[in-house]
Short mmCIF file of the C-alpha atoms (twelve columns), coordinates in Angstrom:
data_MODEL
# 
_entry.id   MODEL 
# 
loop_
_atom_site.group_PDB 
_atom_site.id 
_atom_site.type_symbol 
_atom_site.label_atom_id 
_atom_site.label_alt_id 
_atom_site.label_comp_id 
_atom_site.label_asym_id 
_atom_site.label_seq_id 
_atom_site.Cartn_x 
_atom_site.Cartn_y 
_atom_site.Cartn_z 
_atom_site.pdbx_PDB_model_num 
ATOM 1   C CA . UNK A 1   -9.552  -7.629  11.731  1 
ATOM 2   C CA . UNK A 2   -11.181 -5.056  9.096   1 
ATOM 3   C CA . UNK A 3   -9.562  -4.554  6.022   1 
ATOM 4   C CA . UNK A 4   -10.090 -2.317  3.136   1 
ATOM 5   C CA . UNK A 5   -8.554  -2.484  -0.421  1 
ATOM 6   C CA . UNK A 6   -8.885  -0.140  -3.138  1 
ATOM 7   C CA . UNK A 7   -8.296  -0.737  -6.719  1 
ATOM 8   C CA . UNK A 8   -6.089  0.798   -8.898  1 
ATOM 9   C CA . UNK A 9   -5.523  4.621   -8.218  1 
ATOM 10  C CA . UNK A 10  -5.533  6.632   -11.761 1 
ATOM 11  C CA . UNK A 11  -3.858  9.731   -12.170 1 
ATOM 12  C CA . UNK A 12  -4.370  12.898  -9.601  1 
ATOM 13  C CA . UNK A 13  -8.231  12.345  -9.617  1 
ATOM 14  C CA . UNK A 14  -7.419  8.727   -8.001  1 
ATOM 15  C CA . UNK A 15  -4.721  10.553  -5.663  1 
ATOM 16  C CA . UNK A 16  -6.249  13.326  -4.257  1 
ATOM 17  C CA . UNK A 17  -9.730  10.758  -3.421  1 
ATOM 18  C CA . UNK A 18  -7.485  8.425   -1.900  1 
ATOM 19  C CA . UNK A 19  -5.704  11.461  0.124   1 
ATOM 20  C CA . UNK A 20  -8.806  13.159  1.024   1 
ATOM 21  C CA . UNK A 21  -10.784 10.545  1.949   1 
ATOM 22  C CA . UNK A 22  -8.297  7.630   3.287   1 
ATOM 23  C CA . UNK A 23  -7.194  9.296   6.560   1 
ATOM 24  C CA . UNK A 24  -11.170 9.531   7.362   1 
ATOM 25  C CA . UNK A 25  -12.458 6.411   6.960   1 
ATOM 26  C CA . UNK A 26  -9.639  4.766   8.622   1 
ATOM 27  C CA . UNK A 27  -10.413 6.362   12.113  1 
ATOM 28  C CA . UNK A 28  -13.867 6.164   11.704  1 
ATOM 29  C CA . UNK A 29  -14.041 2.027   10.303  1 
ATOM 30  C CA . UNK A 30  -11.263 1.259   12.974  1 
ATOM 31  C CA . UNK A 31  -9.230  -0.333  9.948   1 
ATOM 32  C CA . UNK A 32  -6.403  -2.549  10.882  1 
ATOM 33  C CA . UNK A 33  -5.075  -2.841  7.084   1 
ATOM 34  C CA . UNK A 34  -5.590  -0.639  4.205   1 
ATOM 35  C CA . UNK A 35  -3.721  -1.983  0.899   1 
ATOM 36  C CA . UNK A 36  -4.139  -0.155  -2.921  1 
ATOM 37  C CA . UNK A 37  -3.339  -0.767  -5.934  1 
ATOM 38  C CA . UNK A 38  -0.582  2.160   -7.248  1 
ATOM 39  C CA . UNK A 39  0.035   0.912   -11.115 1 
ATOM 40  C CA . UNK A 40  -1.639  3.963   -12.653 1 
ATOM 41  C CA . UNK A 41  -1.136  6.700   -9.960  1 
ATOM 42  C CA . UNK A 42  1.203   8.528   -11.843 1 
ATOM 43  C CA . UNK A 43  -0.243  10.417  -14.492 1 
ATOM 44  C CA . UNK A 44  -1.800  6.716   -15.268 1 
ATOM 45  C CA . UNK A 45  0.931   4.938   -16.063 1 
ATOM 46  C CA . UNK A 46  3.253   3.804   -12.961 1 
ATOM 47  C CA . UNK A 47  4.572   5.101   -9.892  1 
ATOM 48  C CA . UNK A 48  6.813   7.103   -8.933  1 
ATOM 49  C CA . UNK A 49  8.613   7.264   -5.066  1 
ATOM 50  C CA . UNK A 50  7.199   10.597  -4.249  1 
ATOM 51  C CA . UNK A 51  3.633   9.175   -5.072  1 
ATOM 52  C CA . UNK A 52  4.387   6.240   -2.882  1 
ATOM 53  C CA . UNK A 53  5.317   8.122   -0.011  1 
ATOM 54  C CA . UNK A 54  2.397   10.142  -0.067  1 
ATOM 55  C CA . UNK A 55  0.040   6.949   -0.596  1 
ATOM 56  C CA . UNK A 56  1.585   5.520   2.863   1 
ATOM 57  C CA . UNK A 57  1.258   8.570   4.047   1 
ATOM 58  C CA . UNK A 58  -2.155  8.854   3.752   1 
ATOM 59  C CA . UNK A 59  -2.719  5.455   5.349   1 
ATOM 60  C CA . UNK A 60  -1.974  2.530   3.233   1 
ATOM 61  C CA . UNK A 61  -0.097  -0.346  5.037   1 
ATOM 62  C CA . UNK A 62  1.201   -1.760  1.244   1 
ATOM 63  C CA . UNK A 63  1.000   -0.416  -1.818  1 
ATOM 64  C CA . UNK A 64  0.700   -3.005  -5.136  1 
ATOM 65  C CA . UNK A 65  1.349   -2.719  -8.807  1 
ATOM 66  C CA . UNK A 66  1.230   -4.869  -11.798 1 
ATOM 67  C CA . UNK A 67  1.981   -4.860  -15.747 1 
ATOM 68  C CA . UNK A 68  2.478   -0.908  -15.422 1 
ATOM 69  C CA . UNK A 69  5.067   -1.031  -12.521 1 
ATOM 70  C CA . UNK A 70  8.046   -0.142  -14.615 1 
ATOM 71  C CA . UNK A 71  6.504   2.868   -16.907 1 
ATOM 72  C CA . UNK A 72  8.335   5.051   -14.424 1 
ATOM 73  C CA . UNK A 73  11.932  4.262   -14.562 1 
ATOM 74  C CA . UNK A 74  12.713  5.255   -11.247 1 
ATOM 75  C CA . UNK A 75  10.860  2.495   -10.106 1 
ATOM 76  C CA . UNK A 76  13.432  -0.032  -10.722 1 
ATOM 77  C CA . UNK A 77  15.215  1.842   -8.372  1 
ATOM 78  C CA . UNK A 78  13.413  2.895   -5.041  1 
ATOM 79  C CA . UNK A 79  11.615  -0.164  -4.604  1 
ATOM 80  C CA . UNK A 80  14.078  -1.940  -3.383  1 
ATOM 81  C CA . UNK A 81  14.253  0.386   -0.729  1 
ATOM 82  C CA . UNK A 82  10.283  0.783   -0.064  1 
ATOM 83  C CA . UNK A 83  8.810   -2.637  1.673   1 
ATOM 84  C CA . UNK A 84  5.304   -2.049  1.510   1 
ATOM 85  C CA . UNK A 85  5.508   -1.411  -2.270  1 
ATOM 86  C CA . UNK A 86  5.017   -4.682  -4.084  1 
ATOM 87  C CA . UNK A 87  5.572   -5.576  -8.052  1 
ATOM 88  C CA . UNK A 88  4.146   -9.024  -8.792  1 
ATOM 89  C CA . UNK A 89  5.350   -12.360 -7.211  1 
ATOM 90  C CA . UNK A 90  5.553   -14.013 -10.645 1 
ATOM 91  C CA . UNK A 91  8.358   -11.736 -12.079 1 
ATOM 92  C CA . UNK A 92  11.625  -13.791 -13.374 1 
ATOM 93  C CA . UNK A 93  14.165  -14.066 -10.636 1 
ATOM 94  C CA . UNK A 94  16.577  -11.158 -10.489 1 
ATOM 95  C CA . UNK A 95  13.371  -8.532  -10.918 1 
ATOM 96  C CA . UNK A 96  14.128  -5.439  -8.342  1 
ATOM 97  C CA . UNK A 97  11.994  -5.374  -5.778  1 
ATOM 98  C CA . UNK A 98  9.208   -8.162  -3.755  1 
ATOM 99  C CA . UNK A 99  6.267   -9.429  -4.417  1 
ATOM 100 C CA . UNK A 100 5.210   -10.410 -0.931  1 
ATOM 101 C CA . UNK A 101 5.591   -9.363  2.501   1 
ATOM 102 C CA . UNK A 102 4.658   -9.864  5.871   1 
ATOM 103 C CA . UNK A 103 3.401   -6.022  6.687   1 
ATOM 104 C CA . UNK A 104 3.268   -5.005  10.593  1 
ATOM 105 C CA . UNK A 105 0.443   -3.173  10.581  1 
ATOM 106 C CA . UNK A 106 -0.497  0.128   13.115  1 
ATOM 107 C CA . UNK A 107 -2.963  -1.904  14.871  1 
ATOM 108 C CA . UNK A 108 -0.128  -4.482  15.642  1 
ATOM 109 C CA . UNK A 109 -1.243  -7.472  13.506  1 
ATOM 110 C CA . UNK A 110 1.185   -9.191  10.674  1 
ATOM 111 C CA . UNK A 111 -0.827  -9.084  7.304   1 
ATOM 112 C CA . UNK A 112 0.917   -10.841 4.556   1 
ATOM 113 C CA . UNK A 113 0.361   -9.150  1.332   1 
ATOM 114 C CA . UNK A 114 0.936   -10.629 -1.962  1 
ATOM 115 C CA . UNK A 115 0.884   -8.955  -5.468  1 
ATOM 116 C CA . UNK A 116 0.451   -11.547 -8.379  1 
ATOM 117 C CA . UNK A 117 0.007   -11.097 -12.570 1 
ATOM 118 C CA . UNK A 118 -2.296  -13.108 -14.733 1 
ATOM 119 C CA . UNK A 119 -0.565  -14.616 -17.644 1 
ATOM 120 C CA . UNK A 120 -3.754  -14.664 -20.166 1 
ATOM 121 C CA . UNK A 121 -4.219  -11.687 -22.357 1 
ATOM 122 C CA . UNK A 122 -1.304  -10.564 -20.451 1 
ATOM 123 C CA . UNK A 123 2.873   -10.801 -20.092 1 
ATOM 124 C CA . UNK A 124 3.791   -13.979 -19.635 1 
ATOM 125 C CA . UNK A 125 4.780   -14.366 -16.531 1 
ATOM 126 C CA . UNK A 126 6.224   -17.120 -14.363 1 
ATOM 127 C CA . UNK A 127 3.046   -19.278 -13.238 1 
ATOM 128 C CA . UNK A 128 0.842   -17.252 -10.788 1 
ATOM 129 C CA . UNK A 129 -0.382  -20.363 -9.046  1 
ATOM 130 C CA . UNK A 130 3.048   -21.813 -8.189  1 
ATOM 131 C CA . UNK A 131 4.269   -18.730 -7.124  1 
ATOM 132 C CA . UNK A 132 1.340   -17.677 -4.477  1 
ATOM 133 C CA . UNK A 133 1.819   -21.073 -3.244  1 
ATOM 134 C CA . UNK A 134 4.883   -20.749 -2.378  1 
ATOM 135 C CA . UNK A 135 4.227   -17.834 -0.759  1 
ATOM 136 C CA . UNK A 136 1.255   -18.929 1.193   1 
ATOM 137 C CA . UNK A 137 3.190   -22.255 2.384   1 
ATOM 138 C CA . UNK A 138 5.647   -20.042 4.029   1 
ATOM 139 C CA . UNK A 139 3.518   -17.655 5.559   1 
ATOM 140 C CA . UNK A 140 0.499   -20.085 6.334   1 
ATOM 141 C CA . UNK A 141 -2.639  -17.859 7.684   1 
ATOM 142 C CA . UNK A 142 -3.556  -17.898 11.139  1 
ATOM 143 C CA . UNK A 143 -0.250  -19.587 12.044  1 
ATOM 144 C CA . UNK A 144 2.457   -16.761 10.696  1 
ATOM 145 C CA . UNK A 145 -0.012  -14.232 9.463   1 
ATOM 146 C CA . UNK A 146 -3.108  -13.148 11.341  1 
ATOM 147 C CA . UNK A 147 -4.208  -11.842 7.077   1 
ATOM 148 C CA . UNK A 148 -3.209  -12.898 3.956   1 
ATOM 149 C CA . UNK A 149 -4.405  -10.269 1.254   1 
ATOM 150 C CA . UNK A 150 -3.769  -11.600 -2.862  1 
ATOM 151 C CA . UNK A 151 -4.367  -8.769  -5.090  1 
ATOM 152 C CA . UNK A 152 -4.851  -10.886 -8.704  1 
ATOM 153 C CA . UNK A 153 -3.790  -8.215  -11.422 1 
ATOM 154 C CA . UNK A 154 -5.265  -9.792  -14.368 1 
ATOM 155 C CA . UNK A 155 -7.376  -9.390  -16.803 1 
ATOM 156 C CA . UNK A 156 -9.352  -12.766 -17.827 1 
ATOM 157 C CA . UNK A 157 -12.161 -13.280 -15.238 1 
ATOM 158 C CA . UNK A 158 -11.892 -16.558 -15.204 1 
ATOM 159 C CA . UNK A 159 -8.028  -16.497 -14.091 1 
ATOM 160 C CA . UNK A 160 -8.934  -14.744 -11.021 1 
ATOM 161 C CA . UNK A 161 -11.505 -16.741 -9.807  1 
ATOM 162 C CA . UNK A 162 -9.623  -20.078 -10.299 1 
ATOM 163 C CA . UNK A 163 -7.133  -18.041 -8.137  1 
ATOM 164 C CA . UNK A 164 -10.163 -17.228 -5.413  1 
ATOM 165 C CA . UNK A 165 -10.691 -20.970 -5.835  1 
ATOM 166 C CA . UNK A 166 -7.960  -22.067 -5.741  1 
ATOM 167 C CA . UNK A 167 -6.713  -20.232 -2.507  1 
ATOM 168 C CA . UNK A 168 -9.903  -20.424 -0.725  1 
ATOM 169 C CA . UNK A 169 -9.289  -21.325 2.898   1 
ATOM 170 C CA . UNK A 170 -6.081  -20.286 2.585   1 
ATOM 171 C CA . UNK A 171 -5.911  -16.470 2.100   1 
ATOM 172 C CA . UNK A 172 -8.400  -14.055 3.589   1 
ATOM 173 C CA . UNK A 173 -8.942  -11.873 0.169   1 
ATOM 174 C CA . UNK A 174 -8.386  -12.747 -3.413  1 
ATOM 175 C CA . UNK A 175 -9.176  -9.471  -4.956  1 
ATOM 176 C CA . UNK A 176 -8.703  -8.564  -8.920  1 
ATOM 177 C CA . UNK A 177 -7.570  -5.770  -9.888  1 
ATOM 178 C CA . UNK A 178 -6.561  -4.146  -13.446 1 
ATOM 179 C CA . UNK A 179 -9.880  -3.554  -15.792 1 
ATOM 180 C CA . UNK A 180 -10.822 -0.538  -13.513 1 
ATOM 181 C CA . UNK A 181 -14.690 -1.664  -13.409 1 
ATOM 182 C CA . UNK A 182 -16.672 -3.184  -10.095 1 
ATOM 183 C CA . UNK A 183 -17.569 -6.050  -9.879  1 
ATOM 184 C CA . UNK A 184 -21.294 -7.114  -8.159  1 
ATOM 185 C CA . UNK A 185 -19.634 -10.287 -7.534  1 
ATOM 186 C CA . UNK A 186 -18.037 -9.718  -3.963  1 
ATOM 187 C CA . UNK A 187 -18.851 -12.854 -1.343  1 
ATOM 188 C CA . UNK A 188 -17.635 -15.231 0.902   1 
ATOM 189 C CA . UNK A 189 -16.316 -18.193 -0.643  1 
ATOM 190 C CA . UNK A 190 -17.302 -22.040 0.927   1 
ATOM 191 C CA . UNK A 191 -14.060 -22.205 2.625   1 
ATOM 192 C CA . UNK A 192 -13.601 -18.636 3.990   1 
ATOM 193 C CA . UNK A 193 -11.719 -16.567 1.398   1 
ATOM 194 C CA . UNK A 194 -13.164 -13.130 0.628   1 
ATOM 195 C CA . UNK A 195 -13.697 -12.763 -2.791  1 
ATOM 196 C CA . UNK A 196 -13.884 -9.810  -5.810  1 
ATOM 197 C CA . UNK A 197 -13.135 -9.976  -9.375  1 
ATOM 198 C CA . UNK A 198 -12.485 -6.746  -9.638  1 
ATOM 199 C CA . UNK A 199 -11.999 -4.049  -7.240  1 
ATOM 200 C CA . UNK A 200 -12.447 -0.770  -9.729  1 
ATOM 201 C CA . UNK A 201 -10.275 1.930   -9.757  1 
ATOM 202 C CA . UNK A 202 -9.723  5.216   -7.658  1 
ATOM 203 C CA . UNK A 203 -10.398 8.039   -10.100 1 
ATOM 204 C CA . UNK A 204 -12.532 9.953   -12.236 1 
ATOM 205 C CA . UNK A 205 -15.444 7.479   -13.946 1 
ATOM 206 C CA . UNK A 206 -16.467 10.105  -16.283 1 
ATOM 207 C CA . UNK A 207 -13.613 8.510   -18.675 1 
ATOM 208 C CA . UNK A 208 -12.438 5.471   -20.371 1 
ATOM 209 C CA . UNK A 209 -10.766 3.350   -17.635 1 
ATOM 210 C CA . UNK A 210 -9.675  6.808   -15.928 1 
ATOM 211 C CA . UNK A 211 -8.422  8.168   -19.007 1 
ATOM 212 C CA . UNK A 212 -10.046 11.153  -21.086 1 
ATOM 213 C CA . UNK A 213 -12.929 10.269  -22.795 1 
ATOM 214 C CA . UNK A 214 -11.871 12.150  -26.688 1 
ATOM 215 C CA . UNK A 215 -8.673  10.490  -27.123 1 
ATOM 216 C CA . UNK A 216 -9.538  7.025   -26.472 1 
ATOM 217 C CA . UNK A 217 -12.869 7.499   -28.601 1 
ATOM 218 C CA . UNK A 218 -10.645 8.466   -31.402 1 
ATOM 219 C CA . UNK A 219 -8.434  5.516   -31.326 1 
ATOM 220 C CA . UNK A 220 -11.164 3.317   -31.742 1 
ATOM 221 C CA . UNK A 221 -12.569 5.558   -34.372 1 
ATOM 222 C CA . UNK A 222 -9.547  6.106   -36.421 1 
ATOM 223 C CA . UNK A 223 -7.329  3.362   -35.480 1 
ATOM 224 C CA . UNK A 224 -4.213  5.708   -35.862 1 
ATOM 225 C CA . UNK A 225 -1.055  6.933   -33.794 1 
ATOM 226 C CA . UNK A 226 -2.041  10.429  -31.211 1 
ATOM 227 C CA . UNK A 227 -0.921  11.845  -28.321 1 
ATOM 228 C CA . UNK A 228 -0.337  10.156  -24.735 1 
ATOM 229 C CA . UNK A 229 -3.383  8.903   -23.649 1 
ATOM 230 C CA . UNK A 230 -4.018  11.401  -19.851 1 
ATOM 231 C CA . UNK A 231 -6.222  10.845  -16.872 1 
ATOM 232 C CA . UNK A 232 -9.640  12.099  -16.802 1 
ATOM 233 C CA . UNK A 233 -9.399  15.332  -14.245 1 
ATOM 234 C CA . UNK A 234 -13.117 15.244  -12.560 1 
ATOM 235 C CA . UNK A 235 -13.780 14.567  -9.510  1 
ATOM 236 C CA . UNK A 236 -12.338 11.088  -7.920  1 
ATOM 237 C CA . UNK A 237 -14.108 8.051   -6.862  1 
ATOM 238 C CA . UNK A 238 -12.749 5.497   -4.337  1 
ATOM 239 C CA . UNK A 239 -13.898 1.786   -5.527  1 
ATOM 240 C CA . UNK A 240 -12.802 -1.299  -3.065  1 
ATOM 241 C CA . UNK A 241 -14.113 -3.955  -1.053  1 
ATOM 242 C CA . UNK A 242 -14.145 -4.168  2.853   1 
ATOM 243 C CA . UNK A 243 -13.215 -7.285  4.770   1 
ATOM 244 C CA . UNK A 244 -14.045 -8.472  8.336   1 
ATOM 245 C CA . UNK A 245 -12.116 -11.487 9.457   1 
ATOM 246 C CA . UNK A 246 -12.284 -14.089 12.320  1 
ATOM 247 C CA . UNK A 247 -9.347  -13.591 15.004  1 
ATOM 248 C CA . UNK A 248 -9.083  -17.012 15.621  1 
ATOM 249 C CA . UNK A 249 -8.551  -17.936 11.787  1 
ATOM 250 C CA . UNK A 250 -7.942  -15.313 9.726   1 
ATOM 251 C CA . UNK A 251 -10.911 -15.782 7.231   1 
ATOM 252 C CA . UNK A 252 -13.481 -13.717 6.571   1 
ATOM 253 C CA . UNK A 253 -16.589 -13.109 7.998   1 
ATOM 254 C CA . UNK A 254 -18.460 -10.439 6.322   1 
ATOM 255 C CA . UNK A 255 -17.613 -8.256  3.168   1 
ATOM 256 C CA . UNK A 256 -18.704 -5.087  1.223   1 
ATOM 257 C CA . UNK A 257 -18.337 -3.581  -1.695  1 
ATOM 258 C CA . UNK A 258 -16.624 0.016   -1.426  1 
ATOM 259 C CA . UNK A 259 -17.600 2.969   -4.058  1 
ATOM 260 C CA . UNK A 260 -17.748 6.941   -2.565  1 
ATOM 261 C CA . UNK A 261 -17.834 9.605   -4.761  1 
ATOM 262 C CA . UNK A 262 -19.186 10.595  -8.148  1 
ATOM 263 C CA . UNK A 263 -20.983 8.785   -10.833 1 
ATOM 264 C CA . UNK A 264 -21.268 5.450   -9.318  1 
ATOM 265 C CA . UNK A 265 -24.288 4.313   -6.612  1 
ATOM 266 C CA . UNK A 266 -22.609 4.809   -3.635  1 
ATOM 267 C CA . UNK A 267 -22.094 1.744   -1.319  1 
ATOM 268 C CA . UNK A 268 -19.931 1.369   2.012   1 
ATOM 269 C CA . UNK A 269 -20.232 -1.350  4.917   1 
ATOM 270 C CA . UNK A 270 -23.118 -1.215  6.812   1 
ATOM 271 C CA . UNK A 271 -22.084 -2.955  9.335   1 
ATOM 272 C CA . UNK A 272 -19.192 -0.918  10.256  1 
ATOM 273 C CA . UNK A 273 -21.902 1.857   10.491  1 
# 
């Protein structure tokens, strides 16, 4: 199988790179699964249905979110009628919403998608680790699921790789997502896993994180209360890793980093030409 995900999409910049440039690359890489992170899509802080729709539109199989998936209030509502939108796995019982799914994708294969939250510098959150076990035991790869895809929403490195670790073997991508910076770190790991600490964002690098550059300068400057921090408006990039897998087991076999567009050295996979 070939999959692409794409970190977190910020503001319209993020949107209209993802729009533009998604329905491309999926005809011309053959993708069989395309999965994004959503948390920041709307005006950089949530999600809103409309959004959604037009992210799956595009051609996303599953959408993911993380500790922005409720800045939208609406959220708490139409995601419990939107299956390919995840919140993380590791929310308290009773949370609207999933944080896993088995996804039928176009192509015809079953990828199971999971969405999970880091609990260090972070809400704490039910225990990541138990919780994508529990997933992963259900919906074992290559046996119920010809991918399993773990998008890590955290922010201490050294969470997410204990998750790539820790799941290697057993999932086909453990990729980070949440600081909005590539990684150089994407590889193989010994026992099959496709790994990233972070995937970057979708948006407009000439910013802080995706946000305008003066306002978040003059927090750190004057340390007082402003206005709403808004996305940076340039020119989108899309940042991501690529995935080939094995048919026969589900694990990877080659990977790629993924960065088109502005301000960032542009990199694709090679081998998909």
């Amino acid at each position: 199988m070939r999959l692409l995900f794409l970190g977190d999409i910020v503001g319209r910049s993020g949107r209209n790179a993802v729009i533009e440039r998604l329905p491309g690359l999926r005809e011309r890489w053959s993708l069989d699964c395309v999965v994004i992170n959503g948390e920041n899509s709307a005006g950089g802080f949530g999600i809103n249905e409309a959004i959604c729709d037009e992210i799956l539109n595009a051609g996303a199989d599953a959408v993911t979110l993380g500790n922005h998936s409720w800045d939208q209030r609406e959220t708490l509502v139409f995601i419990e009628r939107q299956p390919r939108l995840l919140r993380p796995v590791n929310y308290p019982p009773g949370t609207p919403g999933r944080g896993a799914n088995l996804i039928d994708t176009r192509s015809g294969h079953r990828v199971l998608v999971i969405n999970v939250m880091g609990r260090l510098y972070m809400d704490p959150l039910d225990d990541p680790f138990a919780a994508v076990d529990r997933e992963v035991e259900a919906c074992p790869l290559a046996q119920v699921a010809d991918a399993i895809i773990v998008d890590v929403h955290a922010e201490a490195t050294s969470e997410k790789e204990a998750m790539g670790h820790h799941l290697d073997g057993r999932a086909s991508l453990v990729v980070g997502t949440h600081t909005h910076v590539p990684t150089a770190d994407h590889r193989v790991l010994q026992g099959g896993t496709a790994y990233m600490t972070d995937a970057g964002m979708c948006g407009d690098y000439d910013s802080v994180l995706g946000m305008q550059k003066d306002e978040s300068i003059r927090r750190f400057l004057q340390k007082t209360p402003g206005p709403r921090m808004e996305p940076a408006t340039g020119e989108g990039t899309l940042s991501g890793i690529a995935v080939e897998t094995d048919d026969r087991t589900g694990l990877a076999v080659r990977v790629a980093a993924v960065r088109l567009g502005p301000h960032l050295e542009e990199t694709w996979p090679r081998f998909w030409g």
